[in-house]
GROMACS .gro file of C-alpha atoms in nm:
model
   83
    1UNK     CA    1   0.965   3.471   2.498
    2UNK     CA    2   0.891   3.115   2.395
    3UNK     CA    3   1.166   2.860   2.379
    4UNK     CA    4   1.212   2.720   2.032
    5UNK     CA    5   1.040   2.387   1.995
    6UNK     CA    6   1.162   2.126   1.756
    7UNK     CA    7   0.915   2.097   1.470
    8UNK     CA    8   0.750   1.761   1.418
    9UNK     CA    9   0.663   1.710   1.053
   10UNK     CA   10   0.531   1.358   1.117
   11UNK     CA   11   0.577   1.099   0.845
   12UNK     CA   12   0.566   1.168   0.473
   13UNK     CA   13   0.378   0.843   0.412
   14UNK     CA   14   0.036   0.873   0.579
   15UNK     CA   15  -0.118   0.568   0.743
   16UNK     CA   16  -0.438   0.623   0.542
   17UNK     CA   17  -0.238   0.561   0.223
   18UNK     CA   18  -0.107   0.234   0.365
   19UNK     CA   19  -0.455   0.123   0.465
   20UNK     CA   20  -0.603   0.218   0.128
   21UNK     CA   21  -0.337   0.042  -0.080
   22UNK     CA   22  -0.344  -0.271   0.137
   23UNK     CA   23  -0.723  -0.289   0.137
   24UNK     CA   24  -0.740  -0.234  -0.239
   25UNK     CA   25  -0.480  -0.503  -0.305
   26UNK     CA   26  -0.659  -0.745  -0.075
   27UNK     CA   27  -0.997  -0.670  -0.232
   28UNK     CA   28  -0.858  -0.728  -0.582
   29UNK     CA   29  -0.699  -1.055  -0.468
   30UNK     CA   30  -1.035  -1.172  -0.328
   31UNK     CA   31  -1.206  -1.081  -0.656
   32UNK     CA   32  -0.938  -1.276  -0.841
   33UNK     CA   33  -1.007  -1.580  -0.624
   34UNK     CA   34  -1.382  -1.547  -0.664
   35UNK     CA   35  -1.346  -1.528  -1.042
   36UNK     CA   36  -1.260  -1.900  -1.042
   37UNK     CA   37  -1.614  -1.978  -0.924
   38UNK     CA   38  -1.744  -1.860  -1.261
   39UNK     CA   39  -1.715  -2.048  -1.585
   40UNK     CA   40  -1.663  -1.845  -1.896
   41UNK     CA   41  -1.462  -1.790  -2.206
   42UNK     CA   42  -1.186  -1.560  -2.315
   43UNK     CA   43  -1.331  -1.254  -2.145
   44UNK     CA   44  -1.309  -1.423  -1.805
   45UNK     CA   45  -0.948  -1.524  -1.867
   46UNK     CA   46  -0.863  -1.164  -1.955
   47UNK     CA   47  -1.044  -1.045  -1.641
   48UNK     CA   48  -0.847  -1.290  -1.427
   49UNK     CA   49  -0.517  -1.172  -1.574
   50UNK     CA   50  -0.609  -0.808  -1.513
   51UNK     CA   51  -0.724  -0.878  -1.157
   52UNK     CA   52  -0.408  -1.074  -1.081
   53UNK     CA   53  -0.183  -0.802  -1.221
   54UNK     CA   54  -0.371  -0.525  -1.040
   55UNK     CA   55  -0.368  -0.707  -0.707
   56UNK     CA   56   0.004  -0.788  -0.732
   57UNK     CA   57   0.079  -0.427  -0.825
   58UNK     CA   58  -0.123  -0.287  -0.534
   59UNK     CA   59   0.024  -0.532  -0.283
   60UNK     CA   60   0.378  -0.449  -0.403
   61UNK     CA   61   0.297  -0.079  -0.367
   62UNK     CA   62   0.167  -0.151  -0.016
   63UNK     CA   63   0.489  -0.333   0.075
   64UNK     CA   64   0.710  -0.057  -0.064
   65UNK     CA   65   0.512   0.218   0.106
   66UNK     CA   66   0.515   0.027   0.437
   67UNK     CA   67   0.892  -0.003   0.415
   68UNK     CA   68   0.926   0.369   0.333
   69UNK     CA   69   0.691   0.456   0.620
   70UNK     CA   70   0.908   0.257   0.859
   71UNK     CA   71   1.230   0.419   0.734
   72UNK     CA   72   1.087   0.769   0.759
   73UNK     CA   73   0.945   0.724   1.108
   74UNK     CA   74   1.136   0.843   1.412
   75UNK     CA   75   1.104   0.499   1.570
   76UNK     CA   76   1.214   0.308   1.259
   77UNK     CA   77   1.505   0.418   1.045
   78UNK     CA   78   1.506   0.775   1.170
   79UNK     CA   79   1.570   0.920   0.826
   80UNK     CA   80   1.296   1.179   0.880
   81UNK     CA   81   1.481   1.324   1.178
   82UNK     CA   82   1.800   1.363   0.976
   83UNK     CA   83   1.641   1.563   0.695
   0.00000   0.00000   0.00000
């Protein structure tokens, strides 16, 4: 008879999600910076506003998810082990 092993459900926030959101936010921020190399009219201003908003949103999501990943890890906040 096998001894009961404690189940390890890992973390609810996968590392791939952190990498994807951070890379997307960084890529959008680079595009925002590169948009200043172009000269244009109203359409370019609208594009810059959209790129800035999207990059800030993705980088905030990355920060929030990183914090949640840390709290849910066994090494960090240990909340995952208490659930």
